[in-house]
Each structure stands twice: as C-alpha cells, then as structure tokens.
Amino acid sequence: MSDLKRILKNASYLFIGAAIADASAFLFRVLIANKLGPSVFGLFSLALMTVSVGTSITLLGLPDGIVTYVSRFRSNDQPDKIAGVVLVSVGIVVITNIVLIAVIWTLAPLLATTLFDTKALTPLLRVFVLGMPAKSIIALTGAICLSYEQAALQTTIRRLVPKIGQLTTAAIIIVAGGGIQLVVTWYVVVLWLTAILGLSLTTLLLKGESIKEISTNTRELLTFSSPLFLSGFIGFFLNWTDTIFVGFFLTSVDVGIYQSAYLLGTSISLFIGAVANTLYPNFGSLLAQNKHDVISNRYRKASRWLSILAVAPTAYLITFPEQSLTLLFGAEFRAGRWVLVTIVATYFVSAVLGPATNTLKTMGYSRYILTTFLVAFLVNIALNLLLIPRIGLLGAAVGSGTASIISDIFHFRRVKTELNLSLPVQNIGRVIVIAGVVALFLSLISDNVTTLPIYGGFVVLFCLLYAGGLLITNTISWRDLRKLIVE
C-alpha cells in the first residue's frame, strides 16, 4: 500500500470510528442529563474531570513519546528500542497509578466538600478512581497501535469498545430504574474490559518484532515526554478550567448546563482528531527522511478538508443553539445557548488552523508547546476569575475559548515558519459562505422543528443542501470524491 493510501485508509478508520464513538459518548451523556437532570449530570462531570486529571498525571505524556519514538524506530528497523520504550512506559505508569489512586481515594471527601461544596460527589469519585489504571492502559495500548499506523486497532481500543459499552450499560441501567452510582460502576467495569482487550491486541503487534534484546533510554524518553506531559496537563486544564470555576462559583446545576453546551460544541473535534492522529505518526516518519515539502503539502490539504467538514456543524449550531440544546437535553438546558455558540466557534478556528500541535510534537518542539500552553492556561484562569462572577456561564466559555485560540495561533505560526506553509484561505472562505447561506435559508422554516425526529431530519436536510452547494460551486468535484473513495 502506498504512503498516501495508507494515510487515507487510517483517516477513514479514525474518522468513522471517532464518529461512532463520539456519537455513543454524546448519547451516553445526553441520557444522563435528560433522564437524571442537570444536577446529577453536573456531579458526574465533576467526578469524571477529577479522575481524568489523575489519569493525565499518571501517563506523564508517555503516549506521545510512544507514538513519536516507536514510529521512528520502526522506520529505522530498531525493534530493541521499541521494546525499551514500551517497557519503560508501562513501568512508570504502574507506579504513578498506585500513588494517585491512594491520594484521590483518601482526599475524596475533602475534594468534594472544599472544592465543589457537595458531599454527594464523594462516592462517585471513589468509584471512578478505580478505573484510572484502566484508562492509562487504554491510552498506552492505543498509542502503540497508532505508532504502528494501525488506526483500526487504535480506534477500537480507545474509542469504539469503551464508548459503545458505556452507552449500552447506562441505557439498560437507567431504563431499569438504576441511579448514577450504578451507571458509574459499570462505566469502570467497561474500562477494565477494554484495557484487557488493548493489552491482548498490542501483545500480538509486538510479537511480530524480532526482539533480541531490550534497549532502554529512559532519560531520552522522559526528556521528550515530560514537557509534553506538562503541556498536555496544562492543555487538559485549558479544557476543564471553566468547569472547575463554574463548580466553584456557581452550582452543580450550572455545571450540568455548561457541560451540555460544551459537549455539543466540541462535537466537531472528531474531524480534528481523525486528521491530526492520522498524520501524527506519518509526519514522524517523513521527518526522519527529511521530506519537509511533503509534510507541508499534506498539512495544507488537511486544513482544507478540516474546514470543509467542520463548517457545516459549526454553522448549524451557531444558527440554532437554543433549539439544539432544548430538543437534545431538555428545556432546562437552553440557558447554555451562548456558551454553545462561543465554544463551537472556538473549535472551528482550531479546525481551520490544521493539526499544528501534533506537527510540532513530531518536530520535537515539546518545550515550545509547554510554554504556549502555560501562557494560554494563565489567560484562561484570569478570564474565568474575572468573568464568571460577572456574566456567569458565558464568562467561562469566553475565557476557555480565548485561551484555546491563543495556543492554536502560537502553534500554527511556529509550524508555518518551520515548514513555510500557507492555509487555503480562499477555499475556507468559500465553504463558510456556502454553510452560512444554507443556515440562513433553513432559519426561515426552523419554527416547524419541534420534536427530536424532525430535528434529525432538519440536520440531514442541512447536510444535503451544504453538500449540494459544495458540488455546485466546484469547491469539491465529483472527481475529488471518487479519488478519495478509491484511495
């Protein structure tokens, strides 16, 4: 298989898998929010956030180190070094998990009452923390699969199995009258079953290597991964700082409303993830061969396709925010409409700028990423502290969105300088106009959208009109589509 065909095949696996998984995760949270209410959904979100922070700490940026180094060592036929990277990563993650589980379990009552002022959070935290090692295993095994450019396996481990499993068990429990405690328990059980699957699949991958001895370079791996851990950790807080401060200044009901808007607004990130994760190991191999011109060309194409794919949901959600929140989550959630508009606009900017962050990782700029994330993190904190007490939920969205855009612009400017690339500005402008015209036309009949089935049909109609606009204006040709499908 040619290099380009392999990229397209992996992108297809990642996109389709991400679409199914994100839809499952979305429905999972909609189910909790719709059936159990914004207060319970807020508690769930706070517990998940706390344990996700712990998981991020246990990983120490090692999944990025695995993708970067294993893809390079594969290109240079160095199986002994591949084994060393995997062995060191697993050892470190086991130790950090043992420590963090003990800390979070012990401090759960203090975190619940002091930070978020709700005792009901304690039991959820203690159940969630038991799934932290499983989340770490899933992250490591998924990274190993991605470094071998096995996107189908990576998608299966990291996204499909856990998301579909969690949705299925939650639906059964809620229909049977169970509460959030039982939902979270089975959430953790599904994580462990997925972790076992991930270990099995990656063992088969690594068995294909003729490893005669294990060559470890722990210092080099940690030197690369540690800045990425710090930047990833800070980047994680960039996504959760708003929720933390909403929980601190406001109530669990407000957290639930905010998280519903955030969940819907970040739905376009599946396009960004599919493209960025596909190019990540490929760019690593190309850099090892000094093919910078190929990277630049593929980056530009990635930005073009990201703008084409992401502008449709962006235009729809900006035009119909209240309708979307009300029909999907319930009438109580309509208060998050301006939060939704702000967040979806932020993620569209990320899509247009292309996979800059992952490109910088492959180029070894981990310290630069850390510095830029730190700047954005400080801006995020300052804006949240300033705006939430004054304008509530919208202040959190503005703070988070501004910080995210700052880091994205920093990363793109550095990639642009290093690779001498440019964005397809004319193409991006054209797709924005097409999506805007379709949204304006459909707004004339949007009052008829009063039920969820009609809403689904309305979304499909929007997509069909948008696709027709792309073809009529020759933004995408039939030849482009045929070539994409064949390759």
mmCIF file of C-alpha atoms in Angstrom, residues 50-51 97-114 121-130 132:
data_model
loop_
_atom_site.group_PDB
_atom_site.id
_atom_site.type_symbol
_atom_site.label_atom_id
_atom_site.label_comp_id
_atom_site.label_asym_id
_atom_site.label_seq_id
_atom_site.Cartn_x
_atom_site.Cartn_y
_atom_site.Cartn_z
ATOM 1 C CA THR A 50 -11.211 14.960 38.742
ATOM 2 C CA VAL A 51 -10.263 11.404 37.798
ATOM 3 C CA ASN A 97 -1.234 4.871 39.264
ATOM 4 C CA ILE A 98 -0.626 3.211 42.623
ATOM 5 C CA VAL A 99 0.321 6.547 44.179
ATOM 6 C CA LEU A 100 -2.512 8.578 42.638
ATOM 7 C CA ILE A 101 -5.240 6.063 43.480
ATOM 8 C CA ALA A 102 -4.248 6.192 47.152
ATOM 9 C CA VAL A 103 -4.179 10.002 47.151
ATOM 10 C CA ILE A 104 -7.537 10.566 45.403
ATOM 11 C CA TRP A 105 -9.320 7.860 47.437
ATOM 12 C CA THR A 106 -8.091 9.427 50.684
ATOM 13 C CA LEU A 107 -8.797 13.021 49.699
ATOM 14 C CA ALA A 108 -12.172 12.377 48.007
ATOM 15 C CA PRO A 109 -14.282 13.831 50.894
ATOM 16 C CA LEU A 110 -12.056 16.904 51.077
ATOM 17 C CA LEU A 111 -12.198 17.484 47.302
ATOM 18 C CA ALA A 112 -15.972 17.087 47.268
ATOM 19 C CA THR A 113 -16.748 19.435 50.160
ATOM 20 C CA THR A 114 -13.954 22.005 49.967
ATOM 21 C CA LEU A 121 -19.572 13.811 44.926
ATOM 22 C CA THR A 122 -17.500 11.626 47.305
ATOM 23 C CA PRO A 123 -18.914 8.159 46.441
ATOM 24 C CA LEU A 124 -18.748 8.899 42.704
ATOM 25 C CA LEU A 125 -15.102 9.918 42.992
ATOM 26 C CA ARG A 126 -14.174 6.721 44.809
ATOM 27 C CA VAL A 127 -15.800 4.525 42.184
ATOM 28 C CA PHE A 128 -14.303 6.488 39.291
ATOM 29 C CA VAL A 129 -10.773 6.310 40.689
ATOM 30 C CA LEU A 130 -10.813 2.508 40.380
ATOM 31 C CA MET A 132 -7.926 5.161 36.441
#
